Amino acid sequence: MEKEAPRNYDKIVNRDEITDAAAAAFANAGHQVPERYVRTEEVFDGVVVGEDERYELPVVAMARLLDPESAALEIGKLGDACRNWGFFQLTNHGVDQEVIQRMKDSTVQFFSSPLETKKKVAVRENGFEGFGHHYSRESGGKLDWAESVILITQPPQDRNMEMWPTSPPPFRSALEVYSVEMIGLAMKLLGFMAADLGVEREALVGAFTGRRQSMAIHHYPPCPHREKVMGITPHTDGLGLTLLLHVDDTPGLQIRKGGRWFPVRPLPGAFVVNVADILDVLSNGAYRSVEHRVLPDAERARTTVVIFQEAAVGGLVVAPLPGLVAKGGGARYRSIGVEEYIKGNFNALAEGTRFIESLRI
């Protein structure tokens, strides 16, 4: 017998109660969607490009970036993707497949665990790390059709190991190794981005070196009433560079371009990489951080592992790189201390606004 969602669901504010109610809502999705999840107007806000319309999200091959004979053309392709889409799929990335598979397996096992097991690392009051995140961005607001684990992964001294899952047993080790691999991949990409932007490699790579890395592992249960629910609210990523791994081949990510939503068709073995707000600022607006969202599938769950790399010029400020200010005829964003930026971005996220808009000159 299906478990019924609590009748007073819309009045729940306690995080633990929301986690329990969310699990009931996901299990009962075929019968009813609780009102707190119903977001039909948002789902239909904007035209979604149909499968019959031919388009292709840019695909960049790491092997071609590394090959001297094809590097120039591929760097140009990378730059065009960052300027025009803000997103691309990365193939031939060179990340150890065993590392990726361990991360995928651990993620699947964690979200398949009983709710009480997952709640051992539940988000604590006034915190953001751990399992849960079913709550809305503002009191009484609508909820995302998703469950997540959010962690700080690098540098090691910034980790809160109490929030790192111990079930399944290999999960912590998988997280550790994967997070290190992603730093290496990000630094390679940033080096090629620097070449495209026409700045010294160290200018861009150095802004990311030693900065914080965080991870969001999202699980979107299937929903037969997918026209009513939102997996993740439309947003831009607030940090520097984002690298997304599809644990399965279920689509759901959509990118807004020219006022329309373009569904991303996952390529086997590829990462989805996107420009985030700080990189938009560092590039003095040359690279675009664009809005995106997730819609659940009607029949299949979707799970992703997302890495966010933070950045700051000189480790202190979020500002356009000096070399690009000179070339671009002046700064398009004002400078701000990185800690002030992080605080402002966090508050803006809670309010559903975009903090870098306040930095535009």
Short mmCIF file of C-alpha atoms in Angstrom, two decimals:
data_model
loop_
_atom_site.label_atom_id
_atom_site.label_comp_id
_atom_site.label_asym_id
_atom_site.label_seq_id
_atom_site.Cartn_x
_atom_site.Cartn_y
_atom_site.Cartn_z
CA MET A 1 0.00 0.00 0.00
CA GLU A 2 1.32 3.43 -0.95
CA LYS A 3 2.19 5.77 1.88
CA GLU A 4 0.07 8.91 1.85
CA ALA A 5 1.69 12.33 2.17
CA PRO A 6 0.73 14.16 5.39
CA ARG A 7 -2.47 16.20 5.04
CA ASN A 8 -0.84 19.25 6.63
CA TYR A 9 2.21 19.01 4.36
CA ASP A 10 2.12 22.68 3.33
CA LYS A 11 2.53 23.77 6.96
CA ILE A 12 5.67 21.73 7.60
CA VAL A 13 8.75 23.86 8.27
CA ASN A 14 10.98 21.58 10.37
CA ARG A 15 13.71 20.12 8.16
CA ASP A 16 13.43 16.62 9.60
CA GLU A 17 9.68 16.63 9.02
CA ILE A 18 10.19 17.92 5.48
CA THR A 19 12.65 15.08 4.77
CA ASP A 20 10.12 12.49 5.96
CA ALA A 21 7.27 14.14 4.06
CA ALA A 22 9.38 14.43 0.91
CA ALA A 23 10.14 10.70 0.97
CA ALA A 24 6.41 10.02 1.28
CA ALA A 25 5.67 12.42 -1.58
CA PHE A 26 8.20 10.74 -3.87
CA ALA A 27 6.80 7.29 -3.05
CA ASN A 28 3.25 8.50 -3.66
CA ALA A 29 3.95 10.50 -6.83
CA GLY A 30 1.83 8.28 -9.07
CA HIS A 31 -1.24 9.06 -6.98
CA GLN A 32 -0.87 12.70 -6.03
CA VAL A 33 1.64 15.53 -5.93
CA PRO A 34 1.46 17.60 -2.71
CA GLU A 35 0.51 21.21 -3.36
CA ARG A 36 3.84 22.47 -2.01
CA TYR A 37 5.53 20.83 -5.03
CA VAL A 38 3.04 21.94 -7.69
CA ARG A 39 4.73 24.53 -9.93
CA THR A 40 2.91 24.15 -13.23
CA GLU A 41 3.26 27.81 -14.22
CA GLU A 42 7.04 27.69 -13.70
CA VAL A 43 7.38 24.47 -15.70
CA PHE A 44 5.63 26.10 -18.66
CA ASP A 45 7.47 29.43 -18.30
CA GLY A 46 9.21 29.63 -21.66
CA VAL A 47 9.24 27.55 -24.82
CA VAL A 48 11.07 24.21 -24.67
CA VAL A 49 12.84 23.35 -27.91
CA GLY A 50 11.36 20.13 -29.30
CA GLU A 51 13.25 17.00 -30.26
CA ASP A 52 12.38 17.62 -33.91
CA GLU A 53 14.32 20.90 -33.92
CA ARG A 54 17.95 20.19 -34.75
CA TYR A 55 20.55 21.74 -32.46
CA GLU A 56 23.63 20.51 -30.66
CA LEU A 57 25.14 21.66 -27.41
CA PRO A 58 28.85 22.27 -28.17
CA VAL A 59 31.09 19.26 -27.67
CA VAL A 60 34.76 19.78 -26.79
CA ALA A 61 37.30 16.94 -26.88
CA MET A 62 40.15 17.05 -24.36
CA ALA A 63 42.22 14.83 -26.65
CA ARG A 64 42.03 17.51 -29.37
CA LEU A 65 42.91 20.26 -26.88
CA LEU A 66 46.05 18.33 -25.93
CA ASP A 67 47.06 17.55 -29.52
CA PRO A 68 49.30 20.33 -30.91
CA GLU A 69 47.91 19.77 -34.40
CA SER A 70 44.28 20.34 -33.39
CA ALA A 71 44.66 22.47 -30.24
CA ALA A 72 44.14 25.88 -31.87
CA LEU A 73 40.86 24.89 -33.51
CA GLU A 74 39.59 23.12 -30.40
CA ILE A 75 40.51 26.05 -28.12
CA GLY A 76 38.50 28.27 -30.47
CA LYS A 77 35.60 25.85 -30.19
CA LEU A 78 35.90 25.89 -26.40
CA GLY A 79 35.88 29.69 -26.37
CA ASP A 80 32.85 29.89 -28.66
CA ALA A 81 30.97 27.50 -26.36
CA CYS A 82 31.77 29.60 -23.28
CA ARG A 83 30.79 32.85 -25.03
CA ASN A 84 27.62 31.73 -26.78
CA TRP A 85 26.22 28.92 -24.63
CA GLY A 86 28.04 29.01 -21.30
CA PHE A 87 27.89 25.21 -21.46
CA PHE A 88 29.59 22.38 -23.33
CA GLN A 89 29.99 18.62 -23.10
CA LEU A 90 33.55 17.41 -22.58
CA THR A 91 34.61 14.11 -24.15
CA ASN A 92 37.91 12.19 -24.02
CA HIS A 93 38.50 13.90 -20.68
CA GLY A 94 41.12 11.46 -19.41
CA VAL A 95 39.62 10.98 -15.94
CA ASP A 96 40.22 7.45 -14.64
CA GLN A 97 37.10 5.40 -15.46
CA GLU A 98 37.51 3.36 -12.30
CA VAL A 99 37.37 6.56 -10.22
CA ILE A 100 34.21 7.62 -12.05
CA GLN A 101 32.56 4.22 -11.65
CA ARG A 102 33.30 4.10 -7.92
CA MET A 103 31.69 7.51 -7.55
CA LYS A 104 28.64 6.43 -9.54
CA ASP A 105 28.24 3.15 -7.64
CA SER A 106 28.55 4.82 -4.24
CA THR A 107 26.01 7.48 -5.20
CA VAL A 108 23.46 4.95 -6.42
CA GLN A 109 23.88 2.86 -3.28
CA PHE A 110 23.50 5.88 -1.00
CA PHE A 111 20.23 7.06 -2.54
CA SER A 112 18.95 3.46 -2.55
CA SER A 113 19.52 3.25 1.22
CA PRO A 114 16.67 3.42 3.73
CA LEU A 115 15.67 6.94 4.71
CA GLU A 116 16.97 6.48 8.26
CA THR A 117 20.43 5.66 6.89
CA LYS A 118 20.48 8.81 4.76
CA LYS A 119 19.25 10.91 7.66
CA LYS A 120 22.40 10.07 9.63
CA VAL A 121 24.02 12.89 7.63
CA ALA A 122 20.93 15.11 7.45
CA VAL A 123 21.36 18.87 7.17
CA ARG A 124 21.54 20.45 10.60
CA GLU A 125 19.76 23.58 11.71
CA ASN A 126 21.49 26.70 10.34
CA GLY A 127 23.74 24.48 8.19
CA PHE A 128 23.85 23.61 4.51
CA GLU A 129 26.06 20.50 4.32
CA GLY A 130 24.58 17.03 4.41
CA PHE A 131 21.52 15.20 3.11
CA GLY A 132 18.15 16.79 2.48
CA HIS A 133 17.59 20.23 0.92
CA HIS A 134 13.90 19.73 0.28
CA TYR A 135 13.10 23.09 1.83
CA SER A 136 12.18 26.15 -0.19
CA ARG A 137 14.31 29.23 -0.69
CA GLU A 138 11.81 31.33 1.20
CA SER A 139 9.27 30.54 3.90
CA GLY A 140 6.09 29.11 2.43
CA GLY A 141 7.65 28.79 -1.02
CA LYS A 142 7.50 25.85 -3.38
CA LEU A 143 9.86 22.89 -3.12
CA ASP A 144 12.16 21.21 -5.66
CA TRP A 145 11.39 17.61 -6.64
CA ALA A 146 14.80 16.35 -5.53
CA GLU A 147 16.90 15.09 -2.66
CA SER A 148 20.57 16.01 -2.38
CA VAL A 149 23.83 15.73 -0.51
CA ILE A 150 25.94 18.89 -0.40
CA LEU A 151 29.52 18.80 0.89
CA ILE A 152 32.67 20.89 1.00
CA THR A 153 35.30 18.59 -0.52
CA GLN A 154 38.46 20.72 -0.86
CA PRO A 155 40.72 21.79 0.77
CA PRO A 156 40.74 18.93 3.31
CA GLN A 157 40.89 21.26 6.32
CA ASP A 158 37.54 22.81 5.34
CA ARG A 159 35.67 19.52 5.36
CA ASN A 160 33.05 18.60 7.93
CA MET A 161 33.59 14.85 8.04
CA GLU A 162 30.51 14.34 10.21
CA MET A 163 28.47 15.14 7.10
CA TRP A 164 30.33 12.69 4.83
CA PRO A 165 28.28 9.48 4.43
CA THR A 166 29.76 6.25 5.77
CA SER A 167 27.19 4.10 3.96
CA PRO A 168 28.06 2.53 1.64
CA PRO A 169 31.53 2.01 3.18
CA PRO A 170 33.51 3.00 0.02
CA PHE A 171 31.64 6.32 -0.30
CA ARG A 172 34.14 8.53 1.57
CA SER A 173 37.10 7.13 -0.31
CA ALA A 174 35.26 7.54 -3.62
CA LEU A 175 34.48 11.18 -2.76
CA GLU A 176 38.08 11.91 -1.79
CA VAL A 177 39.66 10.49 -4.94
CA TYR A 178 37.00 11.92 -7.26
CA SER A 179 37.34 15.43 -5.82
CA VAL A 180 41.11 15.38 -6.48
CA GLU A 181 40.58 14.18 -10.06
CA MET A 182 38.14 17.03 -10.66
CA ILE A 183 40.70 19.62 -9.53
CA GLY A 184 43.10 18.28 -12.14
CA LEU A 185 40.46 18.33 -14.86
CA ALA A 186 39.35 21.86 -13.97
CA MET A 187 42.91 23.19 -14.06
CA LYS A 188 43.49 21.69 -17.51
CA LEU A 189 40.34 23.32 -18.85
CA LEU A 190 41.17 26.66 -17.26
CA GLY A 191 44.58 26.65 -18.93
CA PHE A 192 42.94 26.34 -22.33
CA MET A 193 40.35 28.98 -21.42
CA ALA A 194 43.22 31.35 -20.56
CA ALA A 195 44.70 30.73 -24.01
CA ASP A 196 41.36 31.53 -25.63
CA LEU A 197 40.90 34.70 -23.56
CA GLY A 198 44.43 35.83 -24.36
CA VAL A 199 45.69 36.06 -20.76
CA GLU A 200 48.60 34.36 -19.04
CA ARG A 201 47.75 30.86 -17.89
CA GLU A 202 48.68 31.67 -14.32
CA ALA A 203 46.33 34.65 -14.26
CA LEU A 204 43.26 32.43 -14.64
CA VAL A 205 44.50 29.13 -13.21
CA GLY A 206 45.99 30.96 -10.24
CA ALA A 207 42.60 32.45 -9.36
CA PHE A 208 41.27 28.90 -8.85
CA THR A 209 44.36 27.34 -7.25
CA GLY A 210 43.87 26.44 -3.61
CA ARG A 211 40.31 27.74 -3.55
CA ARG A 212 37.37 25.86 -2.09
CA GLN A 213 35.64 23.05 -3.95
CA SER A 214 32.15 21.85 -3.09
CA MET A 215 30.00 19.00 -4.34
CA ALA A 216 26.26 18.59 -4.81
CA ILE A 217 24.92 15.09 -5.45
CA HIS A 218 21.35 15.34 -6.72
CA HIS A 219 18.74 12.62 -7.03
CA TYR A 220 15.52 13.41 -8.90
CA PRO A 221 12.88 10.70 -8.37
CA PRO A 222 10.57 10.02 -11.32
CA CYS A 223 7.24 11.84 -11.33
CA PRO A 224 4.35 10.72 -13.58
CA HIS A 225 2.97 14.25 -13.21
CA ARG A 226 6.14 15.85 -14.50
CA GLU A 227 4.22 18.81 -15.91
CA LYS A 228 3.59 19.90 -12.32
CA VAL A 229 7.02 19.71 -10.67
CA MET A 230 10.46 21.29 -10.91
CA GLY A 231 13.64 19.34 -10.20
CA ILE A 232 15.73 22.46 -9.64
CA THR A 233 14.55 26.06 -9.90
CA PRO A 234 15.97 28.12 -12.79
CA HIS A 235 19.28 29.62 -11.64
CA THR A 236 22.87 30.37 -12.55
CA ASP A 237 25.75 28.80 -10.63
CA GLY A 238 27.28 31.29 -8.23
CA LEU A 239 30.87 30.03 -8.03
CA GLY A 240 33.59 29.68 -10.69
CA LEU A 241 33.43 26.54 -12.82
CA THR A 242 30.95 23.66 -12.69
CA LEU A 243 31.60 20.05 -13.77
CA LEU A 244 28.63 17.68 -13.90
CA LEU A 245 28.76 13.89 -14.10
CA HIS A 246 25.63 12.00 -15.17
CA VAL A 247 25.31 8.88 -13.04
CA ASP A 248 22.74 7.56 -15.54
CA ASP A 249 21.54 8.57 -19.00
CA THR A 250 18.26 10.17 -17.90
CA PRO A 251 17.88 13.68 -19.37
CA GLY A 252 16.42 16.61 -17.47
CA LEU A 253 18.88 19.52 -17.62
CA GLN A 254 17.67 22.46 -19.71
CA ILE A 255 19.61 25.62 -20.67
CA ARG A 256 17.96 28.96 -21.39
CA LYS A 257 19.20 30.59 -24.59
CA GLY A 258 17.44 33.33 -26.48
CA GLY A 259 14.42 33.02 -24.20
CA ARG A 260 13.95 29.30 -24.96
CA TRP A 261 14.84 26.17 -22.99
CA PHE A 262 17.23 23.76 -24.72
CA PRO A 263 17.22 20.21 -23.27
CA VAL A 264 20.68 18.69 -22.85
CA ARG A 265 21.05 15.22 -24.34
CA PRO A 266 23.74 13.49 -22.21
CA LEU A 267 26.59 12.01 -24.23
CA PRO A 268 27.91 8.67 -22.95
CA GLY A 269 31.09 9.16 -20.95
CA ALA A 270 31.02 12.97 -21.17
CA PHE A 271 31.05 15.66 -18.50
CA VAL A 272 28.78 18.69 -18.78
CA VAL A 273 30.84 21.80 -18.01
CA ASN A 274 29.48 25.28 -17.48
CA VAL A 275 30.67 28.79 -16.81
CA ALA A 276 29.56 30.01 -13.37
CA ASP A 277 29.15 33.57 -12.14
CA ILE A 278 32.68 34.15 -10.82
CA LEU A 279 34.21 33.03 -14.13
CA ASP A 280 31.79 35.39 -15.88
CA VAL A 281 33.27 38.19 -13.74
CA LEU A 282 36.91 37.05 -14.13
CA SER A 283 36.48 37.03 -17.92
CA ASN A 284 35.02 40.57 -17.72
CA GLY A 285 31.81 39.28 -19.25
CA ALA A 286 33.45 37.50 -22.20
CA TYR A 287 32.24 34.12 -20.91
CA ARG A 288 28.57 33.78 -20.01
CA SER A 289 27.06 32.22 -16.93
CA VAL A 290 23.60 31.24 -18.15
CA GLU A 291 20.36 30.21 -16.51
CA HIS A 292 19.47 26.53 -16.36
CA ARG A 293 16.96 24.24 -14.65
CA VAL A 294 16.10 20.56 -14.19
CA LEU A 295 12.78 18.85 -14.91
CA PRO A 296 12.22 15.30 -13.59
CA ASP A 297 11.46 12.40 -15.91
CA ALA A 298 8.07 10.71 -15.81
CA GLU A 299 9.44 7.16 -15.51
CA ARG A 300 13.16 7.21 -14.69
CA ALA A 301 15.13 8.67 -11.81
CA ARG A 302 17.99 11.02 -12.62
CA THR A 303 21.15 11.30 -10.52
CA THR A 304 24.09 13.66 -10.99
CA VAL A 305 27.36 14.49 -9.21
CA VAL A 306 28.19 18.18 -9.54
CA ILE A 307 31.51 19.82 -8.64
CA PHE A 308 31.76 23.58 -8.03
CA GLN A 309 35.18 25.24 -8.13
CA GLU A 310 35.48 28.61 -6.38
CA ALA A 311 37.87 31.35 -7.54
CA ALA A 312 39.29 34.73 -6.48
CA VAL A 313 41.95 37.02 -7.93
CA GLY A 314 44.98 36.84 -5.66
CA GLY A 315 42.87 34.70 -3.37
CA LEU A 316 41.21 37.88 -2.10
CA VAL A 317 38.77 39.47 -4.55
CA VAL A 318 36.18 38.59 -7.18
CA ALA A 319 37.02 40.96 -10.03
CA PRO A 320 37.77 41.01 -13.76
CA LEU A 321 41.30 39.86 -14.57
CA PRO A 322 43.48 42.97 -15.06
CA GLY A 323 44.67 41.81 -18.48
CA LEU A 324 41.09 41.62 -19.74
CA VAL A 325 40.14 45.00 -18.28
CA ALA A 326 42.89 46.63 -20.34
CA LYS A 327 41.81 44.81 -23.50
CA GLY A 328 38.10 45.37 -22.97
CA GLY A 329 38.19 49.12 -22.49
CA GLY A 330 37.40 49.00 -18.79
CA ALA A 331 35.87 46.75 -16.15
CA ARG A 332 32.30 45.58 -16.61
CA TYR A 333 32.03 44.45 -12.99
CA ARG A 334 33.16 46.14 -9.79
CA SER A 335 35.58 44.32 -7.49
CA ILE A 336 34.40 42.76 -4.23
CA GLY A 337 36.11 40.80 -1.47
CA VAL A 338 35.64 37.08 -1.94
CA GLU A 339 34.10 36.52 1.50
CA GLU A 340 31.65 39.37 0.91
CA TYR A 341 30.86 37.86 -2.49
CA ILE A 342 30.18 34.39 -1.04
CA LYS A 343 27.89 35.87 1.62
CA GLY A 344 26.05 38.03 -0.91
CA ASN A 345 25.67 35.14 -3.34
CA PHE A 346 24.32 32.87 -0.62
CA ASN A 347 21.73 35.47 0.42
CA ALA A 348 20.75 36.11 -3.20
CA LEU A 349 20.29 32.38 -3.78
CA ALA A 350 17.91 32.23 -0.82
CA GLU A 351 15.96 35.13 -2.34
CA GLY A 352 15.93 33.72 -5.86
CA THR A 353 18.00 36.59 -7.29
CA ARG A 354 21.40 36.81 -8.98
CA PHE A 355 24.12 38.55 -6.97
CA ILE A 356 26.49 39.47 -9.83
CA GLU A 357 23.80 41.71 -11.28
CA SER A 358 24.57 44.05 -8.37
CA LEU A 359 28.24 44.10 -9.45
CA ARG A 360 27.66 45.27 -13.01
CA ILE A 361 29.09 48.65 -13.94
#
